[in-house]
Short mmCIF file of C-alpha atoms in Angstrom, two decimals:
data_model
loop_
_atom_site.label_atom_id
_atom_site.label_comp_id
_atom_site.label_asym_id
_atom_site.label_seq_id
_atom_site.Cartn_x
_atom_site.Cartn_y
_atom_site.Cartn_z
CA UNK A 81 -15.73 11.04 20.57
CA UNK A 82 -12.51 9.97 19.55
CA UNK A 83 -12.97 6.95 16.52
CA UNK A 84 -9.97 6.91 14.66
CA UNK A 85 -10.54 5.85 10.69
CA UNK A 86 -7.33 4.59 9.10
CA UNK A 87 -7.73 4.40 5.32
CA UNK A 88 -10.77 2.28 3.66
CA UNK A 89 -10.00 -0.25 1.10
CA UNK A 90 -12.53 -0.34 -1.64
CA UNK A 91 -12.98 -3.16 -4.81
CA UNK A 92 -15.50 -2.77 -7.71
CA UNK A 93 -17.04 -5.51 -8.91
CA UNK A 94 -14.48 -6.62 -12.27
CA UNK A 95 -17.12 -6.90 -14.92
CA UNK A 96 -17.66 -3.11 -16.31
CA UNK A 97 -20.88 -2.84 -17.72
CA UNK A 98 -21.99 -0.52 -19.67
CA UNK A 99 -24.99 1.34 -20.37
CA UNK A 100 -24.82 0.78 -24.14
CA UNK A 101 -25.05 -2.95 -23.38
CA UNK A 102 -28.42 -2.52 -20.63
CA UNK A 103 -30.16 0.00 -23.86
CA UNK A 104 -29.09 -2.96 -26.09
CA UNK A 105 -31.12 -5.68 -23.54
CA UNK A 106 -33.37 -3.66 -22.38
CA UNK A 107 -34.88 -2.98 -25.74
CA UNK A 108 -34.20 -6.63 -27.49
CA UNK A 109 -36.32 -7.73 -24.61
CA UNK A 110 -39.50 -4.65 -24.26
CA UNK A 111 -39.73 -3.43 -28.24
CA UNK A 112 -43.02 -3.02 -27.29
CA UNK A 113 -42.42 -1.05 -23.52
CA UNK A 114 -44.66 2.62 -24.08
CA UNK A 115 -41.76 4.24 -22.59
CA UNK A 116 -38.71 2.84 -24.85
CA UNK A 117 -38.43 5.70 -27.05
CA UNK A 118 -37.16 7.75 -23.37
CA UNK A 119 -34.43 5.56 -22.28
CA UNK A 120 -31.78 7.39 -24.41
CA UNK A 121 -32.56 10.72 -22.78
CA UNK A 122 -33.38 8.62 -19.31
CA UNK A 123 -30.00 7.07 -19.26
CA UNK A 124 -28.16 10.03 -19.47
CA UNK A 125 -29.73 11.92 -16.87
CA UNK A 126 -28.21 9.57 -15.05
CA UNK A 127 -25.26 10.74 -15.98
CA UNK A 128 -23.87 7.00 -15.43
CA UNK A 129 -22.01 5.89 -18.42
CA UNK A 130 -20.10 1.98 -16.69
CA UNK A 131 -20.41 0.44 -13.74
CA UNK A 132 -18.71 -2.98 -11.96
CA UNK A 133 -19.72 -6.05 -11.12
CA UNK A 134 -19.00 -8.75 -9.82
CA UNK A 135 -20.76 -11.11 -12.16
CA UNK A 136 -21.67 -10.62 -15.81
CA UNK A 137 -24.41 -8.33 -17.45
CA UNK A 138 -24.66 -12.16 -19.26
CA UNK A 139 -25.49 -14.33 -16.14
CA UNK A 140 -27.98 -11.28 -15.05
CA UNK A 141 -30.23 -11.42 -17.80
CA UNK A 142 -29.67 -15.35 -18.61
CA UNK A 143 -33.24 -17.23 -18.90
CA UNK A 144 -33.30 -20.34 -16.20
CA UNK A 145 -32.15 -23.40 -15.95
CA UNK A 146 -35.48 -24.50 -16.04
CA UNK A 147 -38.21 -24.52 -18.98
CA UNK A 148 -41.21 -22.25 -18.64
CA UNK A 149 -43.06 -25.86 -17.60
CA UNK A 150 -41.38 -25.66 -14.60
CA UNK A 151 -44.50 -25.77 -12.56
CA UNK A 152 -46.76 -28.26 -12.78
CA UNK A 153 -43.70 -29.77 -14.56
CA UNK A 154 -43.88 -32.54 -17.38
CA UNK A 155 -45.17 -34.84 -15.34
CA UNK A 156 -48.24 -33.07 -13.98
CA UNK A 157 -48.34 -31.82 -17.65
CA UNK A 158 -48.91 -34.25 -19.45
CA UNK A 159 -51.90 -36.17 -17.10
CA UNK A 160 -53.76 -33.19 -17.58
CA UNK A 161 -53.52 -33.22 -21.07
CA UNK A 162 -54.36 -36.75 -21.31
CA UNK A 163 -57.84 -36.17 -19.28
CA UNK A 164 -58.94 -33.22 -21.02
CA UNK A 165 -59.36 -36.13 -24.02
CA UNK A 166 -56.08 -35.03 -25.74
CA UNK A 167 -53.71 -37.78 -28.23
CA UNK A 168 -50.27 -38.38 -27.46
CA UNK A 169 -49.15 -37.46 -30.03
CA UNK A 170 -50.81 -34.11 -29.44
CA UNK A 171 -50.00 -34.12 -25.36
CA UNK A 172 -45.95 -34.64 -27.31
CA UNK A 173 -46.24 -31.36 -28.91
CA UNK A 174 -47.96 -29.38 -26.22
CA UNK A 175 -45.25 -30.25 -23.82
CA UNK A 176 -42.36 -29.73 -26.91
CA UNK A 177 -43.17 -25.99 -26.96
CA UNK A 178 -43.77 -24.98 -23.10
CA UNK A 179 -40.34 -27.01 -22.62
CA UNK A 180 -38.85 -25.05 -24.75
CA UNK A 181 -40.36 -21.42 -23.36
CA UNK A 182 -37.59 -20.04 -21.26
CA UNK A 183 -38.01 -19.29 -17.65
CA UNK A 184 -36.94 -16.47 -15.92
CA UNK A 185 -34.08 -17.59 -13.22
CA UNK A 186 -35.29 -18.90 -9.69
CA UNK A 187 -34.18 -16.98 -7.01
CA UNK A 188 -31.66 -19.97 -6.31
CA UNK A 189 -29.69 -19.50 -9.20
CA UNK A 190 -29.60 -15.84 -8.84
CA UNK A 191 -28.60 -16.10 -5.36
CA UNK A 192 -26.81 -18.00 -4.78
CA UNK A 193 -23.45 -17.50 -7.70
CA UNK A 194 -23.82 -13.48 -6.04
CA UNK A 195 -23.70 -14.37 -2.76
CA UNK A 196 -20.21 -16.62 -3.11
CA UNK A 197 -19.25 -13.72 -5.17
CA UNK A 198 -19.70 -11.21 -2.23
CA UNK A 199 -18.26 -13.57 0.20
CA UNK A 200 -14.53 -14.03 -1.57
CA UNK A 201 -14.90 -9.65 -2.71
CA UNK A 202 -16.06 -9.61 1.04
CA UNK A 203 -12.49 -11.37 1.87
CA UNK A 204 -10.55 -9.31 0.02
CA UNK A 205 -11.22 -5.85 1.53
CA UNK A 206 -10.91 -7.24 5.18
CA UNK A 207 -7.47 -8.68 4.33
CA UNK A 208 -6.16 -5.42 2.07
CA UNK A 209 -7.66 -3.11 4.91
CA UNK A 210 -6.56 -4.69 7.65
CA UNK A 211 -2.67 -4.74 5.14
CA UNK A 212 -3.31 -1.31 5.34
CA UNK A 213 -4.01 -0.62 9.32
CA UNK A 214 -1.02 -2.41 9.40
CA UNK A 215 -2.33 -5.34 11.69
CA UNK A 216 -3.36 -9.09 10.90
CA UNK A 217 -6.42 -11.43 11.39
CA UNK A 218 -5.84 -12.01 15.12
CA UNK A 219 -5.83 -8.05 16.62
CA UNK A 220 -9.69 -7.99 15.29
CA UNK A 221 -11.88 -7.93 18.35
CA UNK A 222 -15.05 -6.74 16.01
CA UNK A 223 -16.75 -7.66 12.91
CA UNK A 224 -19.71 -4.83 12.04
CA UNK A 225 -20.93 -6.18 8.05
CA UNK A 226 -23.49 -5.59 6.10
CA UNK A 227 -24.80 -6.96 2.50
CA UNK A 228 -28.71 -6.46 2.24
CA UNK A 229 -29.13 -8.03 -1.11
CA UNK A 230 -27.66 -11.52 -0.68
CA UNK A 231 -29.65 -12.71 2.44
CA UNK A 232 -28.52 -15.49 3.73
CA UNK A 233 -28.42 -17.08 7.10
CA UNK A 234 -24.90 -17.82 8.40
CA UNK A 235 -23.86 -14.64 6.41
CA UNK A 236 -21.21 -12.10 5.86
CA UNK A 237 -20.11 -11.93 9.63
CA UNK A 238 -19.73 -15.31 10.04
CA UNK A 239 -18.24 -16.45 6.31
CA UNK A 240 -15.30 -13.54 6.84
CA UNK A 241 -14.19 -15.73 10.50
CA UNK A 242 -13.51 -18.41 8.59
CA UNK A 243 -12.68 -17.38 6.10
CA UNK A 244 -9.74 -15.18 7.12
CA UNK A 245 -9.97 -16.39 9.85
CA UNK A 246 -10.77 -13.79 13.67
CA UNK A 247 -9.82 -15.71 16.58
CA UNK A 248 -13.17 -17.32 18.25
CA UNK A 249 -13.89 -14.58 20.59
CA UNK A 250 -14.59 -11.81 18.34
CA UNK A 251 -17.86 -10.29 18.13
CA UNK A 252 -19.37 -10.94 15.72
CA UNK A 253 -22.28 -7.82 14.49
CA UNK A 254 -23.49 -8.38 11.03
CA UNK A 255 -26.16 -5.47 9.93
CA UNK A 256 -28.10 -7.30 6.89
CA UNK A 257 -30.91 -4.36 6.36
CA UNK A 258 -28.77 -0.85 6.65
CA UNK A 259 -28.80 -0.97 3.10
CA UNK A 260 -27.80 2.52 2.03
CA UNK A 261 -26.73 3.83 5.95
CA UNK A 262 -24.06 0.94 6.33
CA UNK A 263 -20.68 3.42 5.51
CA UNK A 264 -22.24 5.59 8.12
CA UNK A 265 -24.40 3.69 10.40
CA UNK A 266 -20.95 1.53 10.52
CA UNK A 267 -19.08 3.87 11.22
CA UNK A 268 -20.54 5.24 14.99
CA UNK A 269 -21.44 1.92 15.88
CA UNK A 270 -17.62 1.48 15.43
CA UNK A 271 -16.80 4.84 17.76
CA UNK A 272 -19.03 3.87 19.86
CA UNK A 273 -17.05 0.43 20.73
CA UNK A 274 -13.87 2.09 20.77
CA UNK A 275 -15.39 4.68 22.98
CA UNK A 276 -16.06 2.28 25.67
CA UNK A 277 -12.37 0.30 25.19
CA UNK A 278 -10.02 2.13 23.25
CA UNK A 279 -7.74 -1.02 22.91
CA UNK A 280 -10.59 -2.17 20.81
CA UNK A 281 -9.84 -2.89 17.04
CA UNK A 282 -13.43 -2.62 15.04
CA UNK A 283 -13.58 -4.44 11.32
CA UNK A 284 -16.14 -3.03 9.25
CA UNK A 285 -16.74 -5.12 5.71
CA UNK A 286 -19.54 -4.05 3.83
CA UNK A 287 -20.02 -5.98 0.27
CA UNK A 288 -23.13 -5.28 -1.89
CA UNK A 289 -24.15 -7.90 -5.04
CA UNK A 290 -26.55 -4.73 -5.83
CA UNK A 291 -26.66 -5.65 -9.28
CA UNK A 292 -28.99 -8.92 -8.24
CA UNK A 293 -31.64 -6.40 -8.66
CA UNK A 294 -31.50 -6.29 -12.05
CA UNK A 295 -34.84 -8.44 -13.65
CA UNK A 296 -34.78 -8.32 -16.99
CA UNK A 297 -38.70 -9.14 -17.57
CA UNK A 298 -39.66 -6.53 -15.56
CA UNK A 299 -40.69 -3.72 -17.87
CA UNK A 300 -41.57 -0.90 -15.64
CA UNK A 301 -40.22 2.78 -15.95
CA UNK A 302 -38.12 1.90 -12.49
CA UNK A 303 -36.95 -0.94 -13.29
CA UNK A 304 -35.64 0.69 -16.48
CA UNK A 305 -33.65 3.21 -14.01
CA UNK A 306 -32.98 -0.01 -11.70
CA UNK A 307 -30.85 -1.66 -14.01
CA UNK A 308 -28.93 1.70 -15.57
CA UNK A 309 -28.36 3.13 -11.54
CA UNK A 310 -26.63 -0.32 -9.50
CA UNK A 311 -22.70 -1.43 -9.05
CA UNK A 312 -21.62 -3.99 -7.39
CA UNK A 313 -18.82 -3.21 -4.23
CA UNK A 314 -17.29 -4.25 -1.40
CA UNK A 315 -14.98 -1.97 1.07
CA UNK A 316 -13.80 -2.39 4.27
CA UNK A 317 -12.54 -0.28 7.02
CA UNK A 318 -10.48 -0.43 10.20
CA UNK A 319 -11.51 1.90 13.64
CA UNK A 320 -9.62 2.12 16.57
CA UNK A 321 -9.95 3.92 19.64
CA UNK A 322 -6.29 5.43 19.82
CA UNK A 323 -4.53 7.16 16.86
CA UNK A 324 -2.58 4.97 14.60
CA UNK A 325 0.72 6.14 12.60
CA UNK A 326 -2.25 4.57 9.15
CA UNK A 327 -5.01 6.23 10.57
CA UNK A 328 -6.28 9.05 8.35
CA UNK A 329 -9.63 10.41 10.04
CA UNK A 330 -11.05 11.14 13.34
CA UNK A 331 -14.24 11.30 14.01
CA UNK A 332 -16.22 13.62 16.55
CA UNK A 333 -19.71 13.42 16.42
CA UNK A 334 -23.14 11.28 14.92
CA UNK A 335 -26.54 12.75 13.88
CA UNK A 336 -29.65 10.02 12.66
CA UNK A 337 -32.62 10.64 11.95
CA UNK A 338 -35.84 8.60 10.44
CA UNK A 339 -39.08 9.39 8.97
CA UNK A 340 -42.23 7.70 9.82
CA UNK A 341 -44.02 6.78 7.97
CA UNK A 342 -41.69 5.95 4.70
CA UNK A 343 -40.95 2.96 4.82
CA UNK A 344 -43.02 1.91 1.24
CA UNK A 345 -41.03 4.91 -0.84
CA UNK A 346 -37.96 2.79 -1.03
CA UNK A 347 -38.14 -1.36 -0.41
CA UNK A 348 -37.06 -4.79 -1.40
CA UNK A 349 -39.52 -6.97 -2.86
CA UNK A 350 -38.51 -10.92 -2.84
CA UNK A 351 -40.33 -12.84 -6.14
CA UNK A 352 -39.61 -16.66 -7.05
CA UNK A 353 -37.00 -14.76 -9.53
CA UNK A 354 -35.67 -12.94 -7.24
CA UNK A 355 -34.97 -10.01 -5.54
CA UNK A 356 -36.50 -6.27 -6.94
CA UNK A 357 -35.89 -3.40 -6.04
CA UNK A 358 -39.43 -0.96 -5.52
CA UNK A 359 -38.55 2.98 -5.71
CA UNK A 360 -41.53 5.66 -5.22
CA UNK A 361 -41.31 8.79 -6.69
CA UNK A 362 -41.93 10.60 -3.67
CA UNK A 363 -38.61 9.10 -2.43
CA UNK A 364 -36.26 12.14 -3.57
CA UNK A 365 -38.57 14.69 -1.51
CA UNK A 366 -37.95 12.59 1.86
CA UNK A 367 -34.10 12.44 2.05
CA UNK A 368 -34.04 15.97 0.93
CA UNK A 369 -35.92 15.72 4.51
CA UNK A 370 -33.08 14.43 5.88
CA UNK A 371 -30.80 16.62 4.11
CA UNK A 372 -32.60 19.53 5.62
CA UNK A 373 -32.73 18.33 9.15
CA UNK A 374 -29.50 17.59 8.90
CA UNK A 375 -27.98 21.40 7.72
CA UNK A 376 -30.27 22.43 11.14
CA UNK A 377 -27.93 20.16 13.12
CA UNK A 378 -24.82 21.26 11.96
CA UNK A 379 -26.30 24.72 11.83
CA UNK A 380 -26.64 23.55 16.35
CA UNK A 381 -23.61 22.19 17.25
CA UNK A 382 -21.26 24.76 15.38
CA UNK A 383 -23.29 27.70 16.96
CA UNK A 384 -21.11 28.31 19.10
CA UNK A 385 -17.56 28.41 17.34
CA UNK A 386 -17.10 32.43 17.53
CA UNK A 387 -16.40 32.04 13.39
CA UNK A 388 -18.47 31.38 10.47
CA UNK A 389 -17.94 27.59 9.78
CA UNK A 390 -18.43 25.46 6.67
CA UNK A 391 -17.04 21.75 6.46
CA UNK A 392 -14.06 21.59 3.87
CA UNK A 393 -15.92 18.34 2.58
CA UNK A 394 -19.04 16.75 1.83
CA UNK A 395 -18.48 13.37 1.90
CA UNK A 396 -22.79 12.41 1.01
CA UNK A 397 -24.71 9.18 -0.41
CA UNK A 398 -28.48 10.01 -1.21
CA UNK A 399 -28.92 7.86 -3.90
CA UNK A 400 -28.83 10.23 -6.86
CA UNK A 401 -28.42 13.38 -8.55
CA UNK A 402 -31.92 14.83 -7.82
CA UNK A 403 -30.85 15.29 -4.13
CA UNK A 404 -26.71 15.54 -5.26
CA UNK A 405 -28.35 19.07 -6.37
CA UNK A 406 -30.80 20.04 -3.73
CA UNK A 407 -27.47 19.29 -1.60
CA UNK A 408 -25.95 21.89 -3.57
CA UNK A 409 -29.16 24.40 -4.35
CA UNK A 410 -29.71 24.31 -0.05
CA UNK A 411 -26.31 24.47 1.95
CA UNK A 412 -26.54 27.25 4.10
CA UNK A 413 -25.10 30.52 2.86
CA UNK A 414 -21.30 31.23 2.36
CA UNK A 415 -20.45 27.45 1.49
CA UNK A 416 -17.62 26.96 -1.15
CA UNK A 417 -19.10 25.48 -4.24
CA UNK A 418 -17.47 21.74 -5.43
CA UNK A 419 -18.37 20.33 -1.68
CA UNK A 420 -19.84 17.06 -3.54
CA UNK A 421 -17.21 16.95 -5.98
CA UNK A 422 -16.22 13.26 -4.88
CA UNK A 423 -19.51 12.24 -4.41
CA UNK A 424 -21.01 13.27 -7.61
CA UNK A 425 -16.98 10.96 -8.66
CA UNK A 426 -17.91 7.85 -7.52
CA UNK A 427 -21.37 8.20 -8.13
CA UNK A 428 -20.51 8.54 -11.95
CA UNK A 429 -19.76 5.07 -12.07
CA UNK A 430 -23.13 3.22 -10.26
CA UNK A 431 -24.57 3.67 -7.25
CA UNK A 432 -23.25 1.46 -4.51
CA UNK A 433 -25.85 1.39 -2.26
CA UNK A 434 -23.83 0.83 1.48
CA UNK A 435 -20.74 0.98 0.57
CA UNK A 436 -20.63 4.35 -1.22
CA UNK A 437 -19.67 6.45 1.55
CA UNK A 438 -16.18 4.95 1.66
CA UNK A 439 -16.00 4.52 -1.92
CA UNK A 440 -16.21 8.26 -1.81
CA UNK A 441 -14.06 8.93 1.42
CA UNK A 442 -11.26 6.20 -0.75
CA UNK A 443 -11.25 9.16 -3.55
CA UNK A 444 -10.82 11.74 -0.88
CA UNK A 445 -8.38 9.89 0.67
CA UNK A 446 -5.78 9.48 -2.82
CA UNK A 447 -6.69 12.94 -3.75
CA UNK A 448 -4.86 14.44 -1.31
CA UNK A 449 -6.28 16.12 2.60
CA UNK A 450 -5.10 18.82 4.41
CA UNK A 451 -4.62 18.09 8.00
CA UNK A 452 -7.78 19.36 10.20
CA UNK A 453 -9.87 19.38 7.39
CA UNK A 454 -13.35 19.15 8.37
CA UNK A 455 -15.87 16.42 7.01
CA UNK A 456 -19.67 14.95 7.06
CA UNK A 457 -19.98 12.01 5.64
CA UNK A 458 -23.71 11.11 5.66
CA UNK A 459 -26.09 8.43 3.68
CA UNK A 460 -29.84 8.16 3.34
CA UNK A 461 -31.61 4.61 3.11
CA UNK A 462 -35.01 3.13 2.66
CA UNK A 463 -37.20 3.23 5.31
CA UNK A 464 -36.16 5.90 5.24
CA UNK A 465 -33.25 7.25 7.13
CA UNK A 466 -30.19 8.59 7.66
CA UNK A 467 -27.23 8.86 9.49
CA UNK A 468 -24.67 11.63 9.41
CA UNK A 469 -20.34 12.53 10.83
CA UNK A 470 -18.78 14.88 11.41
CA UNK A 471 -14.34 13.99 11.67
CA UNK A 472 -11.32 15.91 10.77
CA UNK A 473 -8.44 14.63 8.77
CA UNK A 474 -5.37 14.42 10.44
#
């Protein structure tokens, strides 16, 4: 394959949200929830004590700028009450009560500030990645972007072309719906692009405000878990077809796997009050199936090596602690322990979605890796679909 990565740049959400803050907000809003006595144990099971958001918790939990009388509005409500025989005094009293009821934020109120943050974080990450690679915006031939929780058209690709700015002939490849596999799949696409033209420079930018899925009014157990899991992150990396002085990892092989009939296990549902992330309890088991398939791919790929093979690093974003544990339990015999240490470090401060794998890669890079260390990057996403990349440290 022969694609070369420079060190990725990672920007974490600047607003630190402690798990205790989330639990306090949930307790105050849902005092009668049947799962309330268990929330401390549920929170502890995630292993996440804090996470960084692009916007503060108060922004996500705030009520709408409107009122409970948003629909049909004060005018039509007055007319309807008057037709039913209410006096003017009674109508005024009812309207006042309805207007005092706080309403949930609209999708516009949730998305507008998050989309602004996604663009700003994406631009900063992109500029940082180009500096790290010793390149300028004029050197970029292709831009690959992903942002799955802030729908916009035009998207992050065109925003960055204008903000940086990039050349007008830069190839733009937005991939909004990649979600959690944005890191690994964007690298495989970049590798294909530089294989076709080794002189091509590809910039990958993933900027995710996953905190937009924080829905204060939801009272389900699954919604509680979503509140606790997600972090906001922007990442960027430069991929080239020829090694540079700044290159740190060479990509050698890729693998894709999709499970038919699993599209309903994890999904985004857009409603009047914004985006809701829905999870099915069968989800972790489906992710485990893709892990088992990846083990088979790696065994087949190295069966003729003439010696026992194992990666020196496994940089995996499986979405949760249960699948990390499954990966450790099902690794081929003889593989060393600790292969997932950087994945666990990253997950301890939140699920970063499509930005996760590049965040994990940056953690491994900062720790220092030996030349020749074999590395596997893996991610699974709603669909249920997975992508893995094998490479070697330079």
